[in-house]
């Protein structure tokens, strides 16, 4: 089981557009960040957990104000690759996804 002790977490909003990851501040709204003509294939919240040298990327749906939902498993892999971290290198994400999403 994942132990949250001694971890830090960074929470960001994200969107996936044409396979490209865009991370932005949680204070900004998805609908104001992008042109209406852009094809957003996935969007939501990402939590980046850090413990020592390990990191874990966990995505969940924020209930964004347009008809795009997150694709957690796919998005986590894309964002982890974008950040240059091993996918879920601390512990399996299934241990904590339900407690934060």
PDB file of N, CA and C in Angstrom:
ATOM      1  N   UNK A   1       0.836  -1.190   0.000  1.00  0.00           N
ATOM      2  CA  UNK A   1       0.000   0.000   0.000  1.00  0.00           C
ATOM      3  C   UNK A   1       0.876   1.247   0.000  1.00  0.00           C
ATOM      4  N   UNK A   2       0.459   2.250  -0.714  1.00  0.00           N
ATOM      5  CA  UNK A   2       1.189   3.510  -0.817  1.00  0.00           C
ATOM      6  C   UNK A   2       1.119   4.264   0.497  1.00  0.00           C
ATOM      7  N   UNK A   3       2.248   4.752   0.972  1.00  0.00           N
ATOM      8  CA  UNK A   3       2.325   5.524   2.201  1.00  0.00           C
ATOM      9  C   UNK A   3       2.556   6.987   1.827  1.00  0.00           C
ATOM     10  N   UNK A   4       1.618   7.848   2.202  1.00  0.00           N
ATOM     11  CA  UNK A   4       1.707   9.266   1.839  1.00  0.00           C
ATOM     12  C   UNK A   4       2.662  10.056   2.728  1.00  0.00           C
ATOM     13  N   UNK A   5       3.172   9.429   3.800  1.00  0.00           N
ATOM     14  CA  UNK A   5       4.083  10.142   4.689  1.00  0.00           C
ATOM     15  C   UNK A   5       5.332  10.577   3.935  1.00  0.00           C
ATOM     16  N   UNK A   6       5.814  11.738   4.292  1.00  0.00           N
ATOM     17  CA  UNK A   6       7.034  12.303   3.712  1.00  0.00           C
ATOM     18  C   UNK A   6       6.953  12.508   2.205  1.00  0.00           C
ATOM     19  N   UNK A   7       5.761  12.641   1.685  1.00  0.00           N
ATOM     20  CA  UNK A   7       5.576  12.917   0.259  1.00  0.00           C
ATOM     21  C   UNK A   7       5.201  14.378   0.066  1.00  0.00           C
ATOM     22  N   UNK A   8       5.542  14.886  -1.088  1.00  0.00           N
ATOM     23  CA  UNK A   8       5.005  16.174  -1.512  1.00  0.00           C
ATOM     24  C   UNK A   8       4.143  15.900  -2.733  1.00  0.00           C
ATOM     25  N   UNK A   9       3.178  16.760  -2.952  1.00  0.00           N
ATOM     26  CA  UNK A   9       2.317  16.573  -4.114  1.00  0.00           C
ATOM     27  C   UNK A   9       2.116  17.913  -4.810  1.00  0.00           C
ATOM     28  N   UNK A  10       2.198  17.876  -6.119  1.00  0.00           N
ATOM     29  CA  UNK A  10       1.917  19.047  -6.943  1.00  0.00           C
ATOM     30  C   UNK A  10       0.668  18.722  -7.751  1.00  0.00           C
ATOM     31  N   UNK A  11      -0.326  19.582  -7.683  1.00  0.00           N
ATOM     32  CA  UNK A  11      -1.574  19.358  -8.407  1.00  0.00           C
ATOM     33  C   UNK A  11      -1.664  20.381  -9.529  1.00  0.00           C
ATOM     34  N   UNK A  12      -1.867  19.891 -10.737  1.00  0.00           N
ATOM     35  CA  UNK A  12      -1.969  20.749 -11.911  1.00  0.00           C
ATOM     36  C   UNK A  12      -3.164  20.312 -12.737  1.00  0.00           C
ATOM     37  N   UNK A  13      -3.640  21.181 -13.580  1.00  0.00           N
ATOM     38  CA  UNK A  13      -4.611  20.793 -14.596  1.00  0.00           C
ATOM     39  C   UNK A  13      -3.819  20.414 -15.837  1.00  0.00           C
ATOM     40  N   UNK A  14      -4.450  19.602 -16.679  1.00  0.00           N
ATOM     41  CA  UNK A  14      -3.771  19.226 -17.910  1.00  0.00           C
ATOM     42  C   UNK A  14      -4.765  19.051 -19.043  1.00  0.00           C
ATOM     43  N   UNK A  15      -4.215  19.082 -20.242  1.00  0.00           N
ATOM     44  CA  UNK A  15      -4.966  18.746 -21.446  1.00  0.00           C
ATOM     45  C   UNK A  15      -4.013  18.021 -22.378  1.00  0.00           C
ATOM     46  N   UNK A  16      -4.567  17.107 -23.146  1.00  0.00           N
ATOM     47  CA  UNK A  16      -3.808  16.414 -24.178  1.00  0.00           C
ATOM     48  C   UNK A  16      -4.377  16.876 -25.516  1.00  0.00           C
ATOM     49  N   UNK A  17      -3.527  17.489 -26.332  1.00  0.00           N
ATOM     50  CA  UNK A  17      -3.930  17.991 -27.647  1.00  0.00           C
ATOM     51  C   UNK A  17      -2.986  17.378 -28.680  1.00  0.00           C
ATOM     52  N   UNK A  18      -3.544  16.618 -29.586  1.00  0.00           N
ATOM     53  CA  UNK A  18      -2.750  15.948 -30.636  1.00  0.00           C
ATOM     54  C   UNK A  18      -1.578  15.174 -30.046  1.00  0.00           C
ATOM     55  N   UNK A  19      -1.801  14.517 -28.915  1.00  0.00           N
ATOM     56  CA  UNK A  19      -0.763  13.718 -28.277  1.00  0.00           C
ATOM     57  C   UNK A  19       0.241  14.506 -27.473  1.00  0.00           C
ATOM     58  N   UNK A  20       0.081  15.828 -27.400  1.00  0.00           N
ATOM     59  CA  UNK A  20       1.005  16.686 -26.658  1.00  0.00           C
ATOM     60  C   UNK A  20       0.408  17.053 -25.304  1.00  0.00           C
ATOM     61  N   UNK A  21       1.240  17.004 -24.282  1.00  0.00           N
ATOM     62  CA  UNK A  21       0.826  17.313 -22.914  1.00  0.00           C
ATOM     63  C   UNK A  21       0.956  18.804 -22.659  1.00  0.00           C
ATOM     64  N   UNK A  22      -0.078  19.384 -22.074  1.00  0.00           N
ATOM     65  CA  UNK A  22      -0.043  20.774 -21.631  1.00  0.00           C
ATOM     66  C   UNK A  22      -0.468  20.785 -20.172  1.00  0.00           C
ATOM     67  N   UNK A  23       0.438  21.218 -19.296  1.00  0.00           N
ATOM     68  CA  UNK A  23       0.150  21.343 -17.867  1.00  0.00           C
ATOM     69  C   UNK A  23      -0.014  22.815 -17.540  1.00  0.00           C
ATOM     70  N   UNK A  24      -0.971  23.118 -16.660  1.00  0.00           N
ATOM     71  CA  UNK A  24      -1.165  24.514 -16.279  1.00  0.00           C
ATOM     72  C   UNK A  24      -1.730  24.602 -14.872  1.00  0.00           C
ATOM     73  N   UNK A  25      -1.710  25.798 -14.327  1.00  0.00           N
ATOM     74  CA  UNK A  25      -2.107  26.079 -12.953  1.00  0.00           C
ATOM     75  C   UNK A  25      -3.557  25.703 -12.687  1.00  0.00           C
ATOM     76  N   UNK A  26      -3.823  25.179 -11.500  1.00  0.00           N
ATOM     77  CA  UNK A  26      -5.193  24.775 -11.166  1.00  0.00           C
ATOM     78  C   UNK A  26      -6.132  25.964 -11.023  1.00  0.00           C
ATOM     79  N   UNK A  27      -5.589  27.161 -10.915  1.00  0.00           N
ATOM     80  CA  UNK A  27      -6.432  28.348 -10.833  1.00  0.00           C
ATOM     81  C   UNK A  27      -7.007  28.781 -12.175  1.00  0.00           C
ATOM     82  N   UNK A  28      -6.491  28.202 -13.248  1.00  0.00           N
ATOM     83  CA  UNK A  28      -6.972  28.540 -14.586  1.00  0.00           C
ATOM     84  C   UNK A  28      -8.042  27.545 -15.016  1.00  0.00           C
ATOM     85  N   UNK A  29      -8.940  27.996 -15.867  1.00  0.00           N
ATOM     86  CA  UNK A  29     -10.035  27.158 -16.341  1.00  0.00           C
ATOM     87  C   UNK A  29      -9.679  26.548 -17.692  1.00  0.00           C
ATOM     88  N   UNK A  30      -9.966  25.256 -17.847  1.00  0.00           N
ATOM     89  CA  UNK A  30      -9.701  24.592 -19.127  1.00  0.00           C
ATOM     90  C   UNK A  30     -10.315  25.363 -20.301  1.00  0.00           C
ATOM     91  N   UNK A  31     -11.540  25.809 -20.127  1.00  0.00           N
ATOM     92  CA  UNK A  31     -12.263  26.430 -21.245  1.00  0.00           C
ATOM     93  C   UNK A  31     -11.654  27.762 -21.686  1.00  0.00           C
ATOM     94  N   UNK A  32     -10.907  28.427 -20.816  1.00  0.00           N
ATOM     95  CA  UNK A  32     -10.275  29.688 -21.198  1.00  0.00           C
ATOM     96  C   UNK A  32      -8.846  29.499 -21.703  1.00  0.00           C
ATOM     97  N   UNK A  33      -8.317  28.299 -21.557  1.00  0.00           N
ATOM     98  CA  UNK A  33      -6.932  28.032 -21.944  1.00  0.00           C
ATOM     99  C   UNK A  33      -6.758  27.710 -23.422  1.00  0.00           C
ATOM    100  N   UNK A  34      -7.825  27.286 -24.077  1.00  0.00           N
ATOM    101  CA  UNK A  34      -7.671  26.759 -25.429  1.00  0.00           C
ATOM    102  C   UNK A  34      -8.682  27.357 -26.384  1.00  0.00           C
ATOM    103  N   UNK A  35      -8.298  27.433 -27.657  1.00  0.00           N
ATOM    104  CA  UNK A  35      -9.210  27.884 -28.705  1.00  0.00           C
ATOM    105  C   UNK A  35     -10.290  26.834 -28.921  1.00  0.00           C
ATOM    106  N   UNK A  36     -11.464  27.271 -29.298  1.00  0.00           N
ATOM    107  CA  UNK A  36     -12.559  26.337 -29.532  1.00  0.00           C
ATOM    108  C   UNK A  36     -12.261  25.379 -30.678  1.00  0.00           C
ATOM    109  N   UNK A  37     -11.391  25.751 -31.581  1.00  0.00           N
ATOM    110  CA  UNK A  37     -11.070  24.896 -32.712  1.00  0.00           C
ATOM    111  C   UNK A  37     -10.070  23.792 -32.403  1.00  0.00           C
ATOM    112  N   UNK A  38      -9.413  23.880 -31.238  1.00  0.00           N
ATOM    113  CA  UNK A  38      -8.424  22.866 -30.891  1.00  0.00           C
ATOM    114  C   UNK A  38      -9.118  21.569 -30.484  1.00  0.00           C
ATOM    115  N   UNK A  39      -8.551  20.463 -30.899  1.00  0.00           N
ATOM    116  CA  UNK A  39      -9.126  19.165 -30.560  1.00  0.00           C
ATOM    117  C   UNK A  39      -8.429  18.631 -29.318  1.00  0.00           C
ATOM    118  N   UNK A  40      -9.118  18.734 -28.204  1.00  0.00           N
ATOM    119  CA  UNK A  40      -8.605  18.253 -26.927  1.00  0.00           C
ATOM    120  C   UNK A  40      -9.114  16.830 -26.762  1.00  0.00           C
ATOM    121  N   UNK A  41      -8.187  15.877 -26.681  1.00  0.00           N
ATOM    122  CA  UNK A  41      -8.592  14.476 -26.593  1.00  0.00           C
ATOM    123  C   UNK A  41      -8.765  14.000 -25.161  1.00  0.00           C
ATOM    124  N   UNK A  42      -8.191  14.721 -24.209  1.00  0.00           N
ATOM    125  CA  UNK A  42      -8.295  14.335 -22.809  1.00  0.00           C
ATOM    126  C   UNK A  42      -7.955  15.541 -21.946  1.00  0.00           C
ATOM    127  N   UNK A  43      -8.562  15.612 -20.772  1.00  0.00           N
ATOM    128  CA  UNK A  43      -8.291  16.728 -19.860  1.00  0.00           C
ATOM    129  C   UNK A  43      -8.702  16.338 -18.452  1.00  0.00           C
ATOM    130  N   UNK A  44      -8.090  16.967 -17.468  1.00  0.00           N
ATOM    131  CA  UNK A  44      -8.436  16.679 -16.079  1.00  0.00           C
ATOM    132  C   UNK A  44      -7.416  17.262 -15.127  1.00  0.00           C
ATOM    133  N   UNK A  45      -7.262  16.602 -13.986  1.00  0.00           N
ATOM    134  CA  UNK A  45      -6.283  16.982 -12.973  1.00  0.00           C
ATOM    135  C   UNK A  45      -5.183  15.939 -12.935  1.00  0.00           C
ATOM    136  N   UNK A  46      -3.973  16.386 -12.663  1.00  0.00           N
ATOM    137  CA  UNK A  46      -2.861  15.461 -12.461  1.00  0.00           C
ATOM    138  C   UNK A  46      -2.220  15.785 -11.117  1.00  0.00           C
ATOM    139  N   UNK A  47      -1.965  14.753 -10.341  1.00  0.00           N
ATOM    140  CA  UNK A  47      -1.248  14.875  -9.078  1.00  0.00           C
ATOM    141  C   UNK A  47       0.117  14.238  -9.283  1.00  0.00           C
ATOM    142  N   UNK A  48       1.153  14.980  -8.978  1.00  0.00           N
ATOM    143  CA  UNK A  48       2.511  14.470  -9.112  1.00  0.00           C
ATOM    144  C   UNK A  48       3.057  14.296  -7.701  1.00  0.00           C
ATOM    145  N   UNK A  49       3.076  13.046  -7.254  1.00  0.00           N
ATOM    146  CA  UNK A  49       3.554  12.711  -5.917  1.00  0.00           C
ATOM    147  C   UNK A  49       5.054  12.513  -5.973  1.00  0.00           C
ATOM    148  N   UNK A  50       5.770  13.061  -4.989  1.00  0.00           N
ATOM    149  CA  UNK A  50       7.219  12.909  -4.923  1.00  0.00           C
ATOM    150  C   UNK A  50       7.606  12.412  -3.537  1.00  0.00           C
ATOM    151  N   UNK A  51       8.481  11.424  -3.539  1.00  0.00           N
ATOM    152  CA  UNK A  51       9.010  10.887  -2.288  1.00  0.00           C
ATOM    153  C   UNK A  51      10.443  10.473  -2.565  1.00  0.00           C
ATOM    154  N   UNK A  52      11.385  11.173  -1.952  1.00  0.00           N
ATOM    155  CA  UNK A  52      12.788  10.904  -2.248  1.00  0.00           C
ATOM    156  C   UNK A  52      13.053  11.150  -3.723  1.00  0.00           C
ATOM    157  N   UNK A  53      13.671  10.183  -4.371  1.00  0.00           N
ATOM    158  CA  UNK A  53      13.943  10.295  -5.802  1.00  0.00           C
ATOM    159  C   UNK A  53      12.807   9.754  -6.649  1.00  0.00           C
ATOM    160  N   UNK A  54      11.784   9.184  -6.029  1.00  0.00           N
ATOM    161  CA  UNK A  54      10.674   8.601  -6.774  1.00  0.00           C
ATOM    162  C   UNK A  54       9.563   9.603  -7.022  1.00  0.00           C
ATOM    163  N   UNK A  55       8.849   9.383  -8.101  1.00  0.00           N
ATOM    164  CA  UNK A  55       7.693  10.206  -8.433  1.00  0.00           C
ATOM    165  C   UNK A  55       6.580   9.297  -8.920  1.00  0.00           C
ATOM    166  N   UNK A  56       5.374   9.737  -8.730  1.00  0.00           N
ATOM    167  CA  UNK A  56       4.216   8.996  -9.203  1.00  0.00           C
ATOM    168  C   UNK A  56       3.227   9.985  -9.793  1.00  0.00           C
ATOM    169  N   UNK A  57       2.764   9.708 -10.990  1.00  0.00           N
ATOM    170  CA  UNK A  57       1.818  10.562 -11.697  1.00  0.00           C
ATOM    171  C   UNK A  57       0.447   9.908 -11.632  1.00  0.00           C
ATOM    172  N   UNK A  58      -0.539  10.650 -11.149  1.00  0.00           N
ATOM    173  CA  UNK A  58      -1.899  10.122 -11.053  1.00  0.00           C
ATOM    174  C   UNK A  58      -2.856  11.134 -11.659  1.00  0.00           C
ATOM    175  N   UNK A  59      -3.639  10.686 -12.620  1.00  0.00           N
ATOM    176  CA  UNK A  59      -4.614  11.547 -13.288  1.00  0.00           C
ATOM    177  C   UNK A  59      -6.021  11.174 -12.866  1.00  0.00           C
ATOM    178  N   UNK A  60      -6.867  12.176 -12.808  1.00  0.00           N
ATOM    179  CA  UNK A  60      -8.284  11.918 -12.573  1.00  0.00           C
ATOM    180  C   UNK A  60      -9.092  13.011 -13.266  1.00  0.00           C
ATOM    181  N   UNK A  61     -10.348  12.711 -13.457  1.00  0.00           N
ATOM    182  CA  UNK A  61     -11.234  13.637 -14.152  1.00  0.00           C
ATOM    183  C   UNK A  61     -11.646  14.747 -13.213  1.00  0.00           C
ATOM    184  N   UNK A  62     -11.551  15.970 -13.685  1.00  0.00           N
ATOM    185  CA  UNK A  62     -11.922  17.121 -12.865  1.00  0.00           C
ATOM    186  C   UNK A  62     -13.391  17.471 -13.044  1.00  0.00           C
ATOM    187  N   UNK A  63     -14.061  16.853 -13.994  1.00  0.00           N
ATOM    188  CA  UNK A  63     -15.418  17.283 -14.316  1.00  0.00           C
ATOM    189  C   UNK A  63     -15.366  18.608 -15.035  1.00  0.00           C
ATOM    190  N   UNK A  64     -14.478  18.680 -16.031  1.00  0.00           N
ATOM    191  CA  UNK A  64     -14.271  19.927 -16.759  1.00  0.00           C
ATOM    192  C   UNK A  64     -15.565  20.399 -17.396  1.00  0.00           C
ATOM    193  N   UNK A  65     -15.606  21.668 -17.748  1.00  0.00           N
ATOM    194  CA  UNK A  65     -16.839  22.298 -18.217  1.00  0.00           C
ATOM    195  C   UNK A  65     -17.117  22.100 -19.700  1.00  0.00           C
ATOM    196  N   UNK A  66     -16.445  21.157 -20.302  1.00  0.00           N
ATOM    197  CA  UNK A  66     -16.776  20.802 -21.670  1.00  0.00           C
ATOM    198  C   UNK A  66     -16.764  19.284 -21.759  1.00  0.00           C
ATOM    199  N   UNK A  67     -17.091  18.744 -22.879  1.00  0.00           N
ATOM    200  CA  UNK A  67     -17.365  17.308 -22.967  1.00  0.00           C
ATOM    201  C   UNK A  67     -16.121  16.433 -23.128  1.00  0.00           C
ATOM    202  N   UNK A  68     -15.017  16.812 -22.516  1.00  0.00           N
ATOM    203  CA  UNK A  68     -13.793  16.020 -22.593  1.00  0.00           C
ATOM    204  C   UNK A  68     -13.508  15.435 -21.218  1.00  0.00           C
ATOM    205  N   UNK A  69     -13.306  14.141 -21.171  1.00  0.00           N
ATOM    206  CA  UNK A  69     -12.983  13.475 -19.917  1.00  0.00           C
ATOM    207  C   UNK A  69     -11.533  13.019 -19.932  1.00  0.00           C
ATOM    208  N   UNK A  70     -11.018  12.739 -18.747  1.00  0.00           N
ATOM    209  CA  UNK A  70      -9.660  12.213 -18.673  1.00  0.00           C
ATOM    210  C   UNK A  70      -9.655  10.740 -19.062  1.00  0.00           C
ATOM    211  N   UNK A  71      -8.492  10.294 -19.479  1.00  0.00           N
ATOM    212  CA  UNK A  71      -8.236   8.876 -19.750  1.00  0.00           C
ATOM    213  C   UNK A  71      -7.058   8.513 -18.851  1.00  0.00           C
ATOM    214  N   UNK A  72      -7.327   8.257 -17.565  1.00  0.00           N
ATOM    215  CA  UNK A  72      -6.263   8.178 -16.563  1.00  0.00           C
ATOM    216  C   UNK A  72      -5.056   7.315 -16.927  1.00  0.00           C
ATOM    217  N   UNK A  73      -5.253   6.102 -17.345  1.00  0.00           N
ATOM    218  CA  UNK A  73      -4.109   5.220 -17.599  1.00  0.00           C
ATOM    219  C   UNK A  73      -3.249   5.755 -18.743  1.00  0.00           C
ATOM    220  N   UNK A  74      -3.874   6.133 -19.840  1.00  0.00           N
ATOM    221  CA  UNK A  74      -3.150   6.682 -20.989  1.00  0.00           C
ATOM    222  C   UNK A  74      -2.504   8.016 -20.641  1.00  0.00           C
ATOM    223  N   UNK A  75      -3.257   8.891 -19.972  1.00  0.00           N
ATOM    224  CA  UNK A  75      -2.751  10.222 -19.626  1.00  0.00           C
ATOM    225  C   UNK A  75      -1.565  10.139 -18.674  1.00  0.00           C
ATOM    226  N   UNK A  76      -1.633   9.238 -17.694  1.00  0.00           N
ATOM    227  CA  UNK A  76      -0.528   9.087 -16.740  1.00  0.00           C
ATOM    228  C   UNK A  76       0.761   8.727 -17.465  1.00  0.00           C
ATOM    229  N   UNK A  77       0.673   7.833 -18.428  1.00  0.00           N
ATOM    230  CA  UNK A  77       1.868   7.438 -19.180  1.00  0.00           C
ATOM    231  C   UNK A  77       2.413   8.607 -19.996  1.00  0.00           C
ATOM    232  N   UNK A  78       1.530   9.338 -20.673  1.00  0.00           N
ATOM    233  CA  UNK A  78       1.969  10.487 -21.473  1.00  0.00           C
ATOM    234  C   UNK A  78       2.610  11.565 -20.604  1.00  0.00           C
ATOM    235  N   UNK A  79       1.980  11.870 -19.468  1.00  0.00           N
ATOM    236  CA  UNK A  79       2.495  12.932 -18.596  1.00  0.00           C
ATOM    237  C   UNK A  79       3.799  12.505 -17.938  1.00  0.00           C
ATOM    238  N   UNK A  80       3.884  11.257 -17.496  1.00  0.00           N
ATOM    239  CA  UNK A  80       5.130  10.764 -16.904  1.00  0.00           C
ATOM    240  C   UNK A  80       6.271  10.850 -17.916  1.00  0.00           C
ATOM    241  N   UNK A  81       6.004  10.450 -19.152  1.00  0.00           N
ATOM    242  CA  UNK A  81       7.022  10.550 -20.201  1.00  0.00           C
ATOM    243  C   UNK A  81       7.408  12.010 -20.435  1.00  0.00           C
ATOM    244  N   UNK A  82       6.423  12.899 -20.477  1.00  0.00           N
ATOM    245  CA  UNK A  82       6.661  14.332 -20.663  1.00  0.00           C
ATOM    246  C   UNK A  82       7.558  14.887 -19.549  1.00  0.00           C
ATOM    247  N   UNK A  83       7.324  14.422 -18.310  1.00  0.00           N
ATOM    248  CA  UNK A  83       8.094  14.897 -17.159  1.00  0.00           C
ATOM    249  C   UNK A  83       9.423  14.164 -16.999  1.00  0.00           C
ATOM    250  N   UNK A  84       9.612  13.099 -17.775  1.00  0.00           N
ATOM    251  CA  UNK A  84      10.853  12.336 -17.689  1.00  0.00           C
ATOM    252  C   UNK A  84      10.948  11.459 -16.463  1.00  0.00           C
ATOM    253  N   UNK A  85       9.817  10.971 -15.979  1.00  0.00           N
ATOM    254  CA  UNK A  85       9.823  10.098 -14.804  1.00  0.00           C
ATOM    255  C   UNK A  85       9.308   8.719 -15.188  1.00  0.00           C
ATOM    256  N   UNK A  86       9.749   7.729 -14.433  1.00  0.00           N
ATOM    257  CA  UNK A  86       9.234   6.376 -14.633  1.00  0.00           C
ATOM    258  C   UNK A  86       7.767   6.371 -14.236  1.00  0.00           C
ATOM    259  N   UNK A  87       6.963   5.677 -14.980  1.00  0.00           N
ATOM    260  CA  UNK A  87       5.532   5.625 -14.686  1.00  0.00           C
ATOM    261  C   UNK A  87       5.333   4.936 -13.349  1.00  0.00           C
ATOM    262  N   UNK A  88       4.707   5.668 -12.410  1.00  0.00           N
ATOM    263  CA  UNK A  88       4.341   5.132 -11.106  1.00  0.00           C
ATOM    264  C   UNK A  88       5.510   4.447 -10.407  1.00  0.00           C
ATOM    265  N   UNK A  89       6.608   5.184 -10.276  1.00  0.00           N
ATOM    266  CA  UNK A  89       7.829   4.600  -9.749  1.00  0.00           C
ATOM    267  C   UNK A  89       7.865   4.467  -8.234  1.00  0.00           C
ATOM    268  N   UNK A  90       6.894   5.055  -7.525  1.00  0.00           N
ATOM    269  CA  UNK A  90       6.882   4.874  -6.077  1.00  0.00           C
ATOM    270  C   UNK A  90       6.179   3.571  -5.720  1.00  0.00           C
ATOM    271  N   UNK A  91       4.962   3.421  -6.118  1.00  0.00           N
ATOM    272  CA  UNK A  91       4.141   2.241  -5.854  1.00  0.00           C
ATOM    273  C   UNK A  91       3.024   2.193  -6.874  1.00  0.00           C
ATOM    274  N   UNK A  92       2.358   1.069  -7.015  1.00  0.00           N
ATOM    275  CA  UNK A  92       1.245   1.011  -7.967  1.00  0.00           C
ATOM    276  C   UNK A  92       0.192   2.065  -7.661  1.00  0.00           C
ATOM    277  N   UNK A  93      -0.247   2.762  -8.686  1.00  0.00           N
ATOM    278  CA  UNK A  93      -1.187   3.859  -8.491  1.00  0.00           C
ATOM    279  C   UNK A  93      -2.531   3.403  -7.967  1.00  0.00           C
ATOM    280  N   UNK A  94      -2.909   2.167  -8.185  1.00  0.00           N
ATOM    281  CA  UNK A  94      -4.223   1.711  -7.744  1.00  0.00           C
ATOM    282  C   UNK A  94      -4.388   1.838  -6.237  1.00  0.00           C
ATOM    283  N   UNK A  95      -3.288   1.871  -5.501  1.00  0.00           N
ATOM    284  CA  UNK A  95      -3.362   1.992  -4.051  1.00  0.00           C
ATOM    285  C   UNK A  95      -3.864   3.350  -3.595  1.00  0.00           C
ATOM    286  N   UNK A  96      -3.630   4.396  -4.396  1.00  0.00           N
ATOM    287  CA  UNK A  96      -4.030   5.713  -3.912  1.00  0.00           C
ATOM    288  C   UNK A  96      -5.019   6.438  -4.802  1.00  0.00           C
ATOM    289  N   UNK A  97      -5.260   5.957  -6.023  1.00  0.00           N
ATOM    290  CA  UNK A  97      -6.162   6.690  -6.919  1.00  0.00           C
ATOM    291  C   UNK A  97      -7.513   6.943  -6.266  1.00  0.00           C
ATOM    292  N   UNK A  98      -8.103   5.950  -5.648  1.00  0.00           N
ATOM    293  CA  UNK A  98      -9.433   6.121  -5.063  1.00  0.00           C
ATOM    294  C   UNK A  98      -9.451   7.117  -3.917  1.00  0.00           C
ATOM    295  N   UNK A  99      -8.326   7.314  -3.266  1.00  0.00           N
ATOM    296  CA  UNK A  99      -8.311   8.242  -2.138  1.00  0.00           C
ATOM    297  C   UNK A  99      -8.153   9.694  -2.562  1.00  0.00           C
ATOM    298  N   UNK A 100      -7.754   9.943  -3.827  1.00  0.00           N
ATOM    299  CA  UNK A 100      -7.570  11.334  -4.236  1.00  0.00           C
ATOM    300  C   UNK A 100      -8.445  11.751  -5.390  1.00  0.00           C
ATOM    301  N   UNK A 101      -9.047  10.829  -6.102  1.00  0.00           N
ATOM    302  CA  UNK A 101      -9.852  11.186  -7.276  1.00  0.00           C
ATOM    303  C   UNK A 101     -11.331  11.072  -6.976  1.00  0.00           C
TER     304      UNK A 101
END
